[in-house]
Amino acid sequence: MQLLLAVAAVLSLALLPSPTAAHNITRILEKDPDFSTFNHYLTVTQLAPEINRRETITVCAVDNAAMSDLLSKHLSLGAIKNVLSLHVLLDYFDAKKLHQITDGTALAATMFQATGSATGSAGFVNITDLKGGKVGFSPQDNGGDISATFVKSIDAIPYNISVIQISSILPSPEAEAPAPGPSQINITALISENNASEDDSKKKQISNICHAASMNVEGKEVDPSHLVNAPAHNEDHMMSWKDVVVRMMEKQN
Ligand SMILES: *[C@@H]1O[C@H](CO)[C@@H](O)[C@H](O)[C@H]1NC(C)=O
Ligand SMILES: *[C@@H]1O[C@H](CO)[C@@H](O)[C@H](O)[C@H]1NC(C)=O
Ligand SMILES: *[C@@H]1O[C@H](CO)[C@@H](O)[C@H](O)[C@H]1NC(C)=O
Ligand SMILES: *[C@@H]1O[C@H](CO)[C@@H](O)[C@H](O)[C@H]1NC(C)=O
Ligand SMILES: *[C@@H]1O[C@H](CO)[C@@H](O)[C@H](O)[C@H]1NC(C)=O
């Protein structure tokens, strides 16, 4: 019982989304069907809850035409996630702030950089005030070419989230490189591995962990076999179910 409580405590800390999300990117974007593809991919890549958890961010959305350019490259879902996470700037830039950038240029860290998947300067976006009131966006690893320009503001909740439209997807060879999908573990395989083990106390531990884990998937009780593709994440990085199990085993030993 004590173990189960400990497991539940660790899991709820690590896995439960913050109950008081101040904004909902899905709801903001669903007002305009031009952004339905971008919105859909924020959901399937599980970036939406990560965006909702953060404050002081800017989401650079693109319309369906720009998304179909990206999708025509047939990238893996993991690579699409990296590309889209490059479109989430970890600072608040609304239309006014974009047009008042000090010295005409600013370097913004992105969620791609924050996830640790990016190396070197990949994961930073250079914002430049151009002549005629235009604002250009370019990944820093793109050789200084302006890749996209500011189109319009979609929504702004100062200073929590600004959602803007930019003209096209920001190209980044590093973000587009093959990447694993959202962190996952096959709980069914884990349980059968565990079933085969001789160690009764470890067996019990793992089945308790799997039970607790299954209770924590979006608050619904599900069969552990349904967790095969369930991702788990904490505040800043994806954490697999296996990481949770490993962490629990370390705590017990
Ligand atoms: C911004 O986020 C904070 C923390 O989640 C929240 O308390 C505040 O109400 C939000 N501001 C607006 C204008 O929604
Ligand atoms: C965000 O909005 C979408 C669409 O309206 C809804 O399905 C989803 O449950 C909301 N998410 C949260 C965390 O409230
Ligand atoms: C940002 O881009 C502008 C225009 O290409 C360039 O002049 C500037 O040096 C770049 N800034 C950084 C920090 O990379
Ligand atoms: C999960 O593991 C079980 C048992 O090893 C296997 O039969 C099943 O195909 C696996 N599922 C996936 C999606 O890998
Ligand atoms: C593990 O063992 C339990 C009880 O012995 C059994 O009910 C369950 O089906 C087994 N699960 C797998 C995936 O082998």
Short mmCIF file of C-alpha atoms and ligand atoms in Angstrom, two decimals:
data_model
loop_
_atom_site.label_atom_id
_atom_site.label_comp_id
_atom_site.label_asym_id
_atom_site.label_seq_id
_atom_site.Cartn_x
_atom_site.Cartn_y
_atom_site.Cartn_z
CA MET A 1 0.00 0.00 0.00
CA GLN A 2 2.81 2.36 0.96
CA LEU A 3 4.48 1.57 -2.32
CA LEU A 4 1.30 2.21 -4.24
CA LEU A 5 0.90 5.58 -2.52
CA ALA A 6 4.50 6.49 -3.27
CA VAL A 7 4.00 5.44 -6.87
CA ALA A 8 0.83 7.46 -7.15
CA ALA A 9 2.56 10.50 -5.63
CA VAL A 10 5.52 10.32 -7.99
CA LEU A 11 3.30 9.70 -10.97
CA SER A 12 0.95 12.53 -10.18
CA LEU A 13 3.86 14.91 -9.74
CA ALA A 14 5.52 13.76 -12.90
CA LEU A 15 2.58 13.14 -15.16
CA LEU A 16 -0.51 15.08 -14.27
CA PRO A 17 -0.97 18.23 -16.31
CA SER A 18 -1.19 21.42 -14.33
CA PRO A 19 -4.88 21.71 -13.45
CA THR A 20 -5.00 25.48 -13.96
CA ALA A 21 -3.84 26.03 -17.52
CA ALA A 22 -4.38 29.73 -18.19
CA HIS A 23 -4.71 29.27 -21.94
CA ASN A 24 -5.73 26.57 -24.39
CA ILE A 25 -3.89 26.76 -27.72
CA THR A 26 -6.29 24.26 -29.31
CA ARG A 27 -9.26 26.49 -28.52
CA ILE A 28 -7.46 29.65 -29.66
CA LEU A 29 -6.59 28.14 -33.05
CA GLU A 30 -9.88 26.33 -33.71
CA LYS A 31 -11.62 29.69 -34.21
CA ASP A 32 -10.04 29.94 -37.66
CA PRO A 33 -10.23 26.92 -40.05
CA ASP A 34 -7.12 28.27 -41.89
CA PHE A 35 -5.09 26.89 -38.98
CA SER A 36 -6.85 23.53 -38.63
CA THR A 37 -3.89 21.47 -39.93
CA PHE A 38 -1.37 23.26 -37.71
CA ASN A 39 -3.77 22.83 -34.78
CA HIS A 40 -4.28 19.14 -35.53
CA TYR A 41 -0.53 18.52 -35.53
CA LEU A 42 -0.04 20.40 -32.25
CA THR A 43 -2.46 17.86 -30.79
CA VAL A 44 -1.09 14.66 -32.36
CA THR A 45 2.52 15.60 -31.52
CA GLN A 46 1.37 16.36 -27.94
CA LEU A 47 2.83 19.86 -28.16
CA ALA A 48 -0.53 21.43 -27.25
CA PRO A 49 -0.45 20.46 -23.54
CA GLU A 50 3.20 21.54 -23.36
CA ILE A 51 2.22 24.92 -24.82
CA ASN A 52 -0.69 25.22 -22.38
CA ARG A 53 1.61 24.55 -19.44
CA ARG A 54 4.03 27.32 -20.33
CA GLU A 55 3.77 31.05 -19.80
CA THR A 56 5.43 33.90 -21.68
CA ILE A 57 5.47 32.21 -25.06
CA THR A 58 4.73 32.98 -28.69
CA VAL A 59 3.25 30.41 -31.05
CA CYS A 60 4.11 31.10 -34.71
CA ALA A 61 1.27 29.38 -36.58
CA VAL A 62 1.11 28.76 -40.32
CA ASP A 63 -1.96 28.28 -42.49
CA ASN A 64 -3.07 25.00 -44.08
CA ALA A 65 -1.22 25.72 -47.36
CA ALA A 66 2.08 26.16 -45.52
CA MET A 67 1.39 23.01 -43.50
CA SER A 68 0.83 20.98 -46.68
CA ASP A 69 4.32 22.05 -47.85
CA LEU A 70 5.68 20.59 -44.61
CA LEU A 71 3.57 17.42 -44.84
CA SER A 72 4.66 16.82 -48.46
CA LYS A 73 8.14 16.08 -47.06
CA HIS A 74 6.71 12.93 -45.40
CA LEU A 75 8.63 13.44 -42.18
CA SER A 76 8.16 11.19 -39.16
CA LEU A 77 5.82 12.44 -36.45
CA GLY A 78 8.87 12.98 -34.24
CA ALA A 79 10.46 15.23 -36.88
CA ILE A 80 7.19 17.14 -37.36
CA LYS A 81 7.13 17.65 -33.61
CA ASN A 82 10.67 19.07 -33.70
CA VAL A 83 9.76 21.37 -36.60
CA LEU A 84 6.63 22.65 -34.86
CA SER A 85 8.44 23.05 -31.54
CA LEU A 86 10.79 25.42 -33.40
CA HIS A 87 7.66 27.54 -33.95
CA VAL A 88 7.08 28.04 -30.23
CA LEU A 89 9.21 30.94 -29.01
CA LEU A 90 9.98 31.02 -25.29
CA ASP A 91 9.28 34.74 -24.99
CA TYR A 92 6.23 36.90 -25.47
CA PHE A 93 6.13 38.77 -28.81
CA ASP A 94 2.85 40.36 -29.80
CA ALA A 95 2.49 42.58 -32.89
CA LYS A 96 3.55 45.69 -30.97
CA LYS A 97 6.64 44.12 -29.44
CA LEU A 98 7.67 42.63 -32.81
CA HIS A 99 7.69 46.06 -34.38
CA GLN A 100 9.68 47.56 -31.52
CA ILE A 101 12.59 45.13 -31.39
CA THR A 102 15.65 46.84 -29.95
CA ASP A 103 18.38 47.32 -32.58
CA GLY A 104 16.08 45.69 -35.13
CA THR A 105 17.00 42.11 -34.28
CA ALA A 106 16.31 39.64 -31.48
CA LEU A 107 17.27 36.05 -30.91
CA ALA A 108 14.53 33.90 -29.38
CA ALA A 109 15.00 30.48 -27.82
CA THR A 110 12.34 27.99 -28.85
CA MET A 111 10.73 24.89 -27.42
CA PHE A 112 12.91 22.86 -29.83
CA GLN A 113 15.97 24.26 -28.09
CA ALA A 114 14.44 23.73 -24.64
CA THR A 115 13.72 20.03 -25.26
CA GLY A 116 17.42 19.40 -25.64
CA SER A 117 16.99 17.84 -29.12
CA ALA A 118 18.67 20.81 -30.77
CA THR A 119 22.44 21.24 -30.84
CA GLY A 120 24.49 24.44 -31.15
CA SER A 121 22.54 27.35 -32.57
CA ALA A 122 19.72 25.15 -33.92
CA GLY A 123 16.64 25.86 -31.88
CA PHE A 124 17.05 29.63 -31.90
CA VAL A 125 15.01 31.88 -34.14
CA ASN A 126 16.31 35.25 -35.33
CA ILE A 127 13.60 37.92 -35.53
CA THR A 128 14.45 40.94 -37.67
CA ASP A 129 12.64 44.22 -38.26
CA LEU A 130 12.74 44.72 -42.03
CA LYS A 131 12.15 47.83 -44.10
CA GLY A 132 8.53 48.85 -44.60
CA GLY A 133 7.30 47.57 -41.25
CA LYS A 134 7.83 43.90 -42.12
CA VAL A 135 9.17 41.45 -39.56
CA GLY A 136 11.27 38.48 -40.67
CA PHE A 137 11.79 35.13 -38.93
CA SER A 138 14.64 32.76 -39.54
CA PRO A 139 16.10 29.77 -37.72
CA GLN A 140 19.62 30.74 -36.70
CA ASP A 141 21.09 27.71 -38.46
CA ASN A 142 19.63 28.85 -41.79
CA GLY A 143 22.57 30.97 -43.01
CA GLY A 144 20.94 34.35 -42.36
CA ASP A 145 18.20 34.08 -45.02
CA ILE A 146 14.81 35.38 -43.93
CA SER A 147 12.51 32.35 -44.19
CA ALA A 148 9.15 33.73 -43.14
CA THR A 149 7.48 37.03 -42.36
CA PHE A 150 4.90 38.14 -39.83
CA VAL A 151 1.37 38.04 -41.30
CA LYS A 152 -0.99 38.92 -38.46
CA SER A 153 -1.78 38.52 -34.81
CA ILE A 154 -4.24 35.67 -34.10
CA ASP A 155 -4.67 36.16 -30.37
CA ALA A 156 -2.74 37.67 -27.48
CA ILE A 157 -3.10 37.21 -23.73
CA PRO A 158 -0.37 39.52 -22.34
CA TYR A 159 2.11 38.34 -21.20
CA ASN A 160 1.18 34.67 -21.11
CA ILE A 161 0.74 33.74 -24.75
CA SER A 162 0.82 35.45 -28.12
CA VAL A 163 -0.36 33.51 -31.17
CA ILE A 164 0.72 34.97 -34.49
CA GLN A 165 0.63 33.84 -38.11
CA ILE A 166 3.88 33.70 -40.08
CA SER A 167 4.01 33.24 -43.85
CA SER A 168 5.66 29.82 -44.02
CA ILE A 169 7.29 27.00 -42.06
CA LEU A 170 10.76 27.85 -40.70
CA PRO A 171 13.21 25.52 -42.45
CA SER A 172 15.66 23.71 -40.21
CA PRO A 173 17.64 20.66 -41.38
CA GLU A 174 18.22 19.70 -37.78
CA ALA A 175 14.55 19.84 -36.77
CA GLU A 176 13.59 17.90 -39.90
CA ALA A 177 16.15 15.15 -39.27
CA PRO A 178 14.65 11.75 -38.46
CA ALA A 179 13.62 11.76 -34.83
CA PRO A 180 12.01 9.17 -32.63
CA GLY A 181 8.31 9.59 -31.99
CA PRO A 182 6.99 10.71 -28.64
CA SER A 183 8.66 8.77 -25.88
CA GLN A 184 6.80 5.56 -25.26
CA ILE A 185 7.02 2.13 -23.78
CA ASN A 186 5.15 -1.05 -24.46
CA ILE A 187 3.66 -1.75 -21.04
CA THR A 188 2.37 -5.13 -22.22
CA ALA A 189 5.93 -6.18 -23.04
CA LEU A 190 7.10 -4.80 -19.69
CA ILE A 191 4.50 -6.82 -17.80
CA SER A 192 5.32 -10.05 -19.61
CA GLU A 193 9.04 -9.44 -19.04
CA ASN A 194 8.17 -8.95 -15.40
CA ASN A 195 5.96 -12.07 -15.37
CA ALA A 196 8.96 -14.06 -16.54
CA SER A 197 11.10 -12.75 -13.70
CA GLU A 198 11.87 -14.92 -10.66
CA ASP A 199 11.87 -12.01 -8.26
CA ASP A 200 8.47 -11.83 -6.59
CA SER A 201 8.96 -8.46 -4.89
CA LYS A 202 10.03 -6.84 -8.17
CA LYS A 203 7.03 -8.43 -9.88
CA LYS A 204 4.70 -6.89 -7.37
CA GLN A 205 6.42 -3.53 -7.68
CA ILE A 206 6.08 -3.42 -11.43
CA SER A 207 2.46 -4.48 -11.46
CA ASN A 208 1.70 -1.79 -8.86
CA ILE A 209 3.53 0.77 -10.98
CA CYS A 210 1.69 -0.28 -14.09
CA HIS A 211 -1.59 -0.11 -12.24
CA ALA A 212 -0.83 3.38 -10.91
CA ALA A 213 0.38 4.45 -14.35
CA SER A 214 -2.80 3.20 -15.97
CA MET A 215 -4.87 5.25 -13.52
CA ASN A 216 -3.00 8.39 -14.49
CA VAL A 217 -3.67 8.48 -18.18
CA GLU A 218 -5.81 11.56 -18.53
CA GLY A 219 -7.52 10.62 -15.26
CA LYS A 220 -9.11 7.54 -16.81
CA GLU A 221 -8.59 4.02 -15.61
CA VAL A 222 -7.39 2.02 -18.58
CA ASP A 223 -6.10 -1.45 -19.19
CA PRO A 224 -2.26 -1.37 -19.09
CA SER A 225 -2.24 -2.97 -22.53
CA HIS A 226 -3.80 0.24 -23.81
CA LEU A 227 -0.74 2.13 -22.59
CA VAL A 228 1.38 0.72 -25.39
CA ASN A 229 1.45 4.04 -27.16
CA ALA A 230 0.69 6.29 -24.25
CA PRO A 231 3.28 9.01 -23.89
CA ALA A 232 4.20 10.44 -20.54
CA HIS A 233 5.71 13.81 -19.97
CA ASN A 234 6.70 16.14 -17.25
CA GLU A 235 7.12 19.90 -17.30
CA ASP A 236 10.14 20.21 -19.58
CA HIS A 237 10.87 16.96 -21.30
CA MET A 238 9.15 13.84 -22.40
CA MET A 239 9.53 11.12 -19.82
CA SER A 240 8.77 7.59 -20.86
CA TRP A 241 6.88 5.09 -18.74
CA LYS A 242 10.12 3.18 -18.56
CA ASP A 243 11.82 6.22 -16.98
CA VAL A 244 9.04 6.28 -14.40
CA VAL A 245 9.53 2.61 -13.64
CA VAL A 246 13.32 2.95 -13.50
CA ARG A 247 13.01 5.94 -11.19
CA MET A 248 10.67 4.00 -8.90
CA MET A 249 13.01 1.00 -8.80
CA GLU A 250 15.89 3.33 -7.86
CA LYS A 251 13.82 4.80 -5.03
CA GLN A 252 13.02 1.32 -3.69
CA ASN A 253 16.61 0.01 -3.78
C1 LIG B 1 -1.50 34.27 -17.01
O1 LIG B 1 -1.10 33.07 -16.36
C2 LIG B 1 -1.18 33.13 -14.93
C3 LIG B 1 -0.63 31.85 -14.38
O2 LIG B 1 -1.20 30.72 -14.98
C4 LIG B 1 -2.61 33.37 -14.54
O3 LIG B 1 -2.70 33.47 -13.13
C5 LIG B 1 -3.13 34.65 -15.17
O4 LIG B 1 -4.49 34.81 -14.88
C6 LIG B 1 -2.93 34.59 -16.68
N1 LIG B 1 -3.30 35.88 -17.26
C7 LIG B 1 -4.31 36.01 -18.09
C8 LIG B 1 -4.54 37.41 -18.58
O5 LIG B 1 -4.98 35.05 -18.46
C1 LIG B 2 -8.75 22.76 -24.97
O1 LIG B 2 -9.74 23.00 -25.91
C2 LIG B 2 -10.10 21.83 -26.66
C3 LIG B 2 -11.05 22.25 -27.76
O2 LIG B 2 -11.98 23.20 -27.34
C4 LIG B 2 -10.71 20.81 -25.70
O3 LIG B 2 -11.05 19.65 -26.42
C5 LIG B 2 -9.67 20.47 -24.64
O4 LIG B 2 -10.22 19.61 -23.70
C6 LIG B 2 -9.18 21.73 -23.94
N1 LIG B 2 -8.06 21.39 -23.08
C7 LIG B 2 -8.00 21.74 -21.80
C8 LIG B 2 -6.79 21.32 -21.07
O5 LIG B 2 -8.89 22.38 -21.26
C1 LIG B 3 19.64 38.16 -37.45
O1 LIG B 3 19.42 38.36 -38.82
C2 LIG B 3 19.85 39.62 -39.29
C3 LIG B 3 19.42 39.74 -40.73
O2 LIG B 3 19.80 38.58 -41.45
C4 LIG B 3 21.36 39.72 -39.13
O3 LIG B 3 21.80 40.98 -39.56
C5 LIG B 3 21.68 39.54 -37.65
O4 LIG B 3 23.07 39.54 -37.48
C6 LIG B 3 21.11 38.26 -37.14
N1 LIG B 3 21.29 38.26 -35.71
C7 LIG B 3 21.70 37.20 -35.05
C8 LIG B 3 21.82 37.38 -33.57
O5 LIG B 3 21.94 36.15 -35.59
C1 LIG B 4 3.84 -4.87 -27.25
O1 LIG B 4 4.35 -6.08 -26.70
C2 LIG B 4 3.57 -7.22 -26.96
C3 LIG B 4 4.17 -8.38 -26.18
O2 LIG B 4 5.55 -8.45 -26.32
C4 LIG B 4 3.55 -7.47 -28.48
O3 LIG B 4 2.76 -8.60 -28.77
C5 LIG B 4 2.99 -6.23 -29.17
O4 LIG B 4 3.06 -6.37 -30.58
C6 LIG B 4 3.76 -4.98 -28.78
N1 LIG B 4 3.12 -3.82 -29.35
C7 LIG B 4 3.79 -2.85 -29.99
C8 LIG B 4 3.01 -1.71 -30.51
O5 LIG B 4 5.00 -2.89 -30.15
C1 LIG B 5 1.11 -11.54 -16.29
O1 LIG B 5 0.71 -12.44 -15.26
C2 LIG B 5 -0.64 -12.27 -14.85
C3 LIG B 5 -0.91 -13.15 -13.64
O2 LIG B 5 -0.07 -14.28 -13.64
C4 LIG B 5 -1.57 -12.59 -16.02
O3 LIG B 5 -2.91 -12.41 -15.64
C5 LIG B 5 -1.23 -11.64 -17.16
O4 LIG B 5 -2.01 -11.97 -18.29
C6 LIG B 5 0.23 -11.72 -17.51
N1 LIG B 5 0.47 -10.64 -18.47
C7 LIG B 5 1.26 -10.77 -19.51
C8 LIG B 5 1.32 -9.59 -20.43
O5 LIG B 5 1.94 -11.74 -19.71
#
